[in-house]
Tab-separated table of C-alpha atoms and ligand atoms in Angstrom:
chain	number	residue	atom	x	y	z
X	1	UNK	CA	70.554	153.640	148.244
X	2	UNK	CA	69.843	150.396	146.139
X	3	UNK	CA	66.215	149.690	145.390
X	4	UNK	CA	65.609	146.068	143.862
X	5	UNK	CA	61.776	146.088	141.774
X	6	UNK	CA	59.942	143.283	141.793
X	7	UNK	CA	57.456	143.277	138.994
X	8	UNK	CA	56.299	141.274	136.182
X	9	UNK	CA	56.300	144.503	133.766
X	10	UNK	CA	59.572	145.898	134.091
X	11	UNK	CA	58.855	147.578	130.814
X	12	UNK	CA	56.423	150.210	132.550
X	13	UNK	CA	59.697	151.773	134.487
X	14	UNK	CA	60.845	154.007	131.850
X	15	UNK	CA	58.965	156.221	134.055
X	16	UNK	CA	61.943	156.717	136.340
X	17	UNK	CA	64.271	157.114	133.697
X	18	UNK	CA	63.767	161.060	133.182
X	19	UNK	CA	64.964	164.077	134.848
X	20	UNK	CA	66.125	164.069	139.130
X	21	UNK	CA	66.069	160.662	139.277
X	22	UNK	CA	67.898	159.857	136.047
X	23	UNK	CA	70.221	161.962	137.833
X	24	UNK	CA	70.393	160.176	141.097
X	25	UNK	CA	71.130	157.087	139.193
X	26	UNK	CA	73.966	158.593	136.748
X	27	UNK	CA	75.267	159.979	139.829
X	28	UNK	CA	75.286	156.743	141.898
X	29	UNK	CA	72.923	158.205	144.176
X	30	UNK	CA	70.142	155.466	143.845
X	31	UNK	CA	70.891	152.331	142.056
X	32	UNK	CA	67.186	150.720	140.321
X	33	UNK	CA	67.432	147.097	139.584
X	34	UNK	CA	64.247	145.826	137.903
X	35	UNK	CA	63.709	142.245	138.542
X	36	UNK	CA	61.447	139.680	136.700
X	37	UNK	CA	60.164	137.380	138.955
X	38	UNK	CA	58.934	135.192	136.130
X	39	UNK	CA	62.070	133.996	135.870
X	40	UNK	CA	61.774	132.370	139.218
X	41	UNK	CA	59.102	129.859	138.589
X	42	UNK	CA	59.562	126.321	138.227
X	43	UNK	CA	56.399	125.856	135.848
X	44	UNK	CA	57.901	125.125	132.243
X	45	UNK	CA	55.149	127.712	130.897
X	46	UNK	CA	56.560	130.160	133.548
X	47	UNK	CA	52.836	130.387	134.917
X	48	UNK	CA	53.093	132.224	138.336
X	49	UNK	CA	49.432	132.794	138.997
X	50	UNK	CA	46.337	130.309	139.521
X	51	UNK	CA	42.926	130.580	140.673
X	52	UNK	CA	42.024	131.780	144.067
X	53	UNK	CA	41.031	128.912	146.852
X	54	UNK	CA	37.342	129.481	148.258
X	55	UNK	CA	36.601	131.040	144.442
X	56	UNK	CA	36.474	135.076	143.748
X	57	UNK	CA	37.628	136.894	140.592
X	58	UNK	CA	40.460	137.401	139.021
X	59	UNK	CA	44.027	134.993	139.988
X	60	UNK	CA	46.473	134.792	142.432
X	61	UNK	CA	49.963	135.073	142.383
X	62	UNK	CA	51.509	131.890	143.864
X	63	UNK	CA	54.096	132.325	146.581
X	64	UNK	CA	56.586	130.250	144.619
X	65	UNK	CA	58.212	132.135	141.975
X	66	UNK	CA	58.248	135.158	144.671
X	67	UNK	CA	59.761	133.062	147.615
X	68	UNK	CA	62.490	131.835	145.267
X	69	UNK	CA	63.111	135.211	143.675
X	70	UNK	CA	63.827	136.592	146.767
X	71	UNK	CA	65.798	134.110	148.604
X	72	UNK	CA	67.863	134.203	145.570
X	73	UNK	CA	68.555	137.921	145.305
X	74	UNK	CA	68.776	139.060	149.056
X	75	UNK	CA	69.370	135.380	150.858
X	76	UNK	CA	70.363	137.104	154.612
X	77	UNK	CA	67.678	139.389	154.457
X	78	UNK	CA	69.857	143.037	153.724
X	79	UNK	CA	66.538	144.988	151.974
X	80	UNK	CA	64.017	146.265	153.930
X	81	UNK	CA	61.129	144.261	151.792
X	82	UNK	CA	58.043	146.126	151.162
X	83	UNK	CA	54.349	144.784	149.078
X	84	UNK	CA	52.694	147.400	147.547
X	85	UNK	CA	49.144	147.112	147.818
X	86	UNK	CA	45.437	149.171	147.968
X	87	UNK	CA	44.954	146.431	151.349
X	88	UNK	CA	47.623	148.651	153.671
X	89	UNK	CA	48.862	151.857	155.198
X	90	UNK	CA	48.641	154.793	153.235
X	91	UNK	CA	52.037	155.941	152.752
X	92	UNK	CA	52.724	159.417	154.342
X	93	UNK	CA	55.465	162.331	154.203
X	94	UNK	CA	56.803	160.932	157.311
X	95	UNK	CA	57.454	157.425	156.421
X	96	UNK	CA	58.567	158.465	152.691
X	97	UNK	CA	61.756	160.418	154.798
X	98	UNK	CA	61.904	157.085	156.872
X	99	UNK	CA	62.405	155.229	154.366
X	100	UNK	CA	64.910	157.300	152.899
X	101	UNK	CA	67.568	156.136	155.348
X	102	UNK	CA	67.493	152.647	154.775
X	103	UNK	CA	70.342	151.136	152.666
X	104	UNK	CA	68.040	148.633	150.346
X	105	UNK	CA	64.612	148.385	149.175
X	106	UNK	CA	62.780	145.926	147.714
X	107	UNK	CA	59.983	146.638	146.729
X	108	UNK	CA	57.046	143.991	144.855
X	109	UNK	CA	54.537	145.267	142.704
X	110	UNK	CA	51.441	142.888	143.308
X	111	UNK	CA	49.020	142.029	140.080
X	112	UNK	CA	45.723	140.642	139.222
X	113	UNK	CA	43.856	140.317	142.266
X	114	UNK	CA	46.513	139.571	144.705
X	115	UNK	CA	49.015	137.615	146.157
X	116	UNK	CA	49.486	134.365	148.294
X	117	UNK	CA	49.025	135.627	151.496
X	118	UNK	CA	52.050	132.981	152.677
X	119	UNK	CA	54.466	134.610	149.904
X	120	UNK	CA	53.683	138.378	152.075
X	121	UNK	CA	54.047	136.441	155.488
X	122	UNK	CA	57.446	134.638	154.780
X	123	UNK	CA	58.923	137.785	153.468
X	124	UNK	CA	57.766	141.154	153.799
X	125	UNK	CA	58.512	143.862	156.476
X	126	UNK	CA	55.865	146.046	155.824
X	127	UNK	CA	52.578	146.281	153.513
X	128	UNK	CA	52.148	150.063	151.564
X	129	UNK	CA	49.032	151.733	149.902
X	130	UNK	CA	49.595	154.968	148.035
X	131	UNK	CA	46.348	156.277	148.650
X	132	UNK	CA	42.608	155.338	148.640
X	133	UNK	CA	41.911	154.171	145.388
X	134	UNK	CA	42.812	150.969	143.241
X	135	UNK	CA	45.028	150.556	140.547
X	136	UNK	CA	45.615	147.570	137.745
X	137	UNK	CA	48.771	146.692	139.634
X	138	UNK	CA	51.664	147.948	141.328
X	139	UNK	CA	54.013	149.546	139.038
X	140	UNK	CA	52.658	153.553	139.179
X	141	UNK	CA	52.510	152.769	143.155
X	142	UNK	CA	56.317	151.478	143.108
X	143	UNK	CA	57.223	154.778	140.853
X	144	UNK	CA	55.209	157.270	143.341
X	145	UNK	CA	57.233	155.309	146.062
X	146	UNK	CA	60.804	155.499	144.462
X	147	UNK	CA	60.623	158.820	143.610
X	148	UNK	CA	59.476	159.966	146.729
X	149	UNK	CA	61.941	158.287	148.586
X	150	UNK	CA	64.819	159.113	146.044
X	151	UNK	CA	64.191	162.828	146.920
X	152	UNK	CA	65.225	162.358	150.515
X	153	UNK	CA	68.157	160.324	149.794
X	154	UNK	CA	71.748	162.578	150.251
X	155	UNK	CA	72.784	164.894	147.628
X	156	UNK	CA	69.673	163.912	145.575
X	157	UNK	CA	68.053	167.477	145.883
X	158	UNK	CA	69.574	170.682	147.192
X	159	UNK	CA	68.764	170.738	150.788
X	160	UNK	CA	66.922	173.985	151.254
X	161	UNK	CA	64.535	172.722	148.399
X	162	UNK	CA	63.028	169.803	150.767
X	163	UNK	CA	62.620	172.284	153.841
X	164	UNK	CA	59.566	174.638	152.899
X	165	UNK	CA	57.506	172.776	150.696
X	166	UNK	CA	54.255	170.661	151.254
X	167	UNK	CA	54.073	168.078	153.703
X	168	UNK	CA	56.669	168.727	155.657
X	169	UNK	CA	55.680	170.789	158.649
X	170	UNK	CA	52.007	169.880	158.539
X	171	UNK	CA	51.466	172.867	156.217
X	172	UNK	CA	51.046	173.268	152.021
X	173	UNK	CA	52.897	175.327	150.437
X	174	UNK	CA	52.039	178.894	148.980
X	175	UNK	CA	51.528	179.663	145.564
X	176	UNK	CA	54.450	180.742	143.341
X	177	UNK	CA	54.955	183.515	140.214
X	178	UNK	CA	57.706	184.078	138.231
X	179	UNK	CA	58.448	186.544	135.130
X	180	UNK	CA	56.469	188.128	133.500
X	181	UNK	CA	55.051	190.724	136.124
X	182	UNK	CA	51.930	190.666	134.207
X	183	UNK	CA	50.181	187.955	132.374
X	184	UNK	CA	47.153	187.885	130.535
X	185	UNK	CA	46.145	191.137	132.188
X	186	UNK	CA	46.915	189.076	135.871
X	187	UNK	CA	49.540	190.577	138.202
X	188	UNK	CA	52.229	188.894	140.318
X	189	UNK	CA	50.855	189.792	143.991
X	190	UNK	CA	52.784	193.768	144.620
X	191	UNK	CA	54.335	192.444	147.914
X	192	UNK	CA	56.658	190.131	146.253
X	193	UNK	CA	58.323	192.984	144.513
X	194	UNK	CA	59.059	195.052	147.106
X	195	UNK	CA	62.095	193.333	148.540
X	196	UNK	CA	60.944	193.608	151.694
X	197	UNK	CA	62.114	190.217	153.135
X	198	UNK	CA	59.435	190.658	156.580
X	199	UNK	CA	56.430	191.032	154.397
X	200	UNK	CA	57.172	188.472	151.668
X	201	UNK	CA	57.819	185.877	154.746
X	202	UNK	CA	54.253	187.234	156.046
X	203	UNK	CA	53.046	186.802	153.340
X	204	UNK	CA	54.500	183.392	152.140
X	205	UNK	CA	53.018	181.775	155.853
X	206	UNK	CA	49.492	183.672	155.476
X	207	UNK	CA	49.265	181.931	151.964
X	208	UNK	CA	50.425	178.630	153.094
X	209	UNK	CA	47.568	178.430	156.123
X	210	UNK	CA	45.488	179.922	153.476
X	211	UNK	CA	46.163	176.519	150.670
X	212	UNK	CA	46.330	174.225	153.859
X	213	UNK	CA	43.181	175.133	155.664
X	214	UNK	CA	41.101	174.965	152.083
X	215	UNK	CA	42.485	171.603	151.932
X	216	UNK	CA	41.986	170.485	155.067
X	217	UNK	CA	37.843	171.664	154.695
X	218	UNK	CA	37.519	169.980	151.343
X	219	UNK	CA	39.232	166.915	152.809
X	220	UNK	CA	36.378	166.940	155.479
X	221	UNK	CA	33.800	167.715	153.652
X	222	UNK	CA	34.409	164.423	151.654
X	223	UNK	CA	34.553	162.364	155.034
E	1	LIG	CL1	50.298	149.897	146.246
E	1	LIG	N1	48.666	148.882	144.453
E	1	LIG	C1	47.524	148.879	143.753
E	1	LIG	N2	47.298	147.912	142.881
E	1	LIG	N3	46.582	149.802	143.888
E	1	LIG	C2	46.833	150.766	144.759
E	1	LIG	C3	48.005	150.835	145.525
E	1	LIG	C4	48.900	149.848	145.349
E	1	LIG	N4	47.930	151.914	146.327
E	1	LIG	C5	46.780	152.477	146.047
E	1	LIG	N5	46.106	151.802	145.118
């Protein structure tokens, strides 16, 4: 898969430079390109944001320097073009494996306190939150999204790894223990030691309705 980043802070992405998807990128897996978009503007001071018609705070991005970046960098279209912003769909489990089929990304990471609306119109396919909450702009959103996504892409992650765990089947997954059998005077549960394969696997799905269900009541106790 090729993801193209747009983003006026192409700095922030050493975030993605570390562990599976450093990997997936040595490997040839998932190709990042980080794109300025600066660079597109016609404005000798490289400005690319003014103040917002019918007044507000903050500025706008101006559809310019993103209208040319783009044209220049995927002219017929190839990427399936995604804004990141708090003003969309929440992005899911579901669409994250969705997305993991396509060929190209591009993604834009919006700043300040938007973008011309006409910039999104002319060239997006779809608008993405990452959840209900605001951030500064949309690097950390295009980082949750890549390395989601990267996850789902082929030979990536062993397969059986992206089977069982959360999200996937509706359920969360159960809790996990690992050497030493006791720890701070805490025991791994008896019925993982056993070896016997029926129990652990009734035990594994009582946990995981256990987790999911606690969510699922603080989640509506918030609503
Ligand atoms: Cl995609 N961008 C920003 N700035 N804030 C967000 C977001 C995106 N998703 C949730 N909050």
């Amino acid at each position: 898969m090729k993801i193209t980043i747009l983003t006026l802070f192409p700095q922030m992405f050493s975030g993605i430079e570390h562990s599976i998807i450093k990997r997936a990128r040595e490997n040839g897996k998932v190709e990042i390109s980080l794109v300025d978009f600066r660079e597109y503007t016609k404005d000798k001071h490289k400005k690319v944001d003014d103040i917002p018609y019918g007044g507000g705070n903050g500025m706008v991005i101006m559809a310019e320097p993103i209208v040319e970046c783009i044209e220049a960098i995927d002219p017929k279209h190839q990427a399936h073009r995604i804004f990141l912003t708090p003003a969309a769909p929440t992005l899911t489990q579901k669409r994250v494996t969705q997305l993991s089929q396509k060929k190209n990304l591009l993604i834009l990471c919006g700043h300040y306190e938007g973008v011309d609306q006409r910039a999104i119109d002319l060239c997006f396919d779809e608008t993405i939150s990452i959840g209900e909450y605001v951030l500064t702009g949309g690097e950390i959103a295009a980082m949750v999204l890549v390395d989601a996504v990267a996850r789902y892409v082929d030979g990536v992650i062993t397969k059986g790894s992206l089977d069982n765990e959360s999200h996937t089947n509706g359920m969360l997954e159960h809790p996990q223990y690992t050497r030493p059998r006791e720890y701070r005077g805490m025991q791994v549960p008896e019925v993982l030691l056993n070896g016997n394969h029926k129990e652990i696997e009734k035990w594994k799905t009582e946990q995981s309705e256990k987790i999911t269900n606690f969510v699922k009541l603080i989640e509506k106790e918030k609503s």
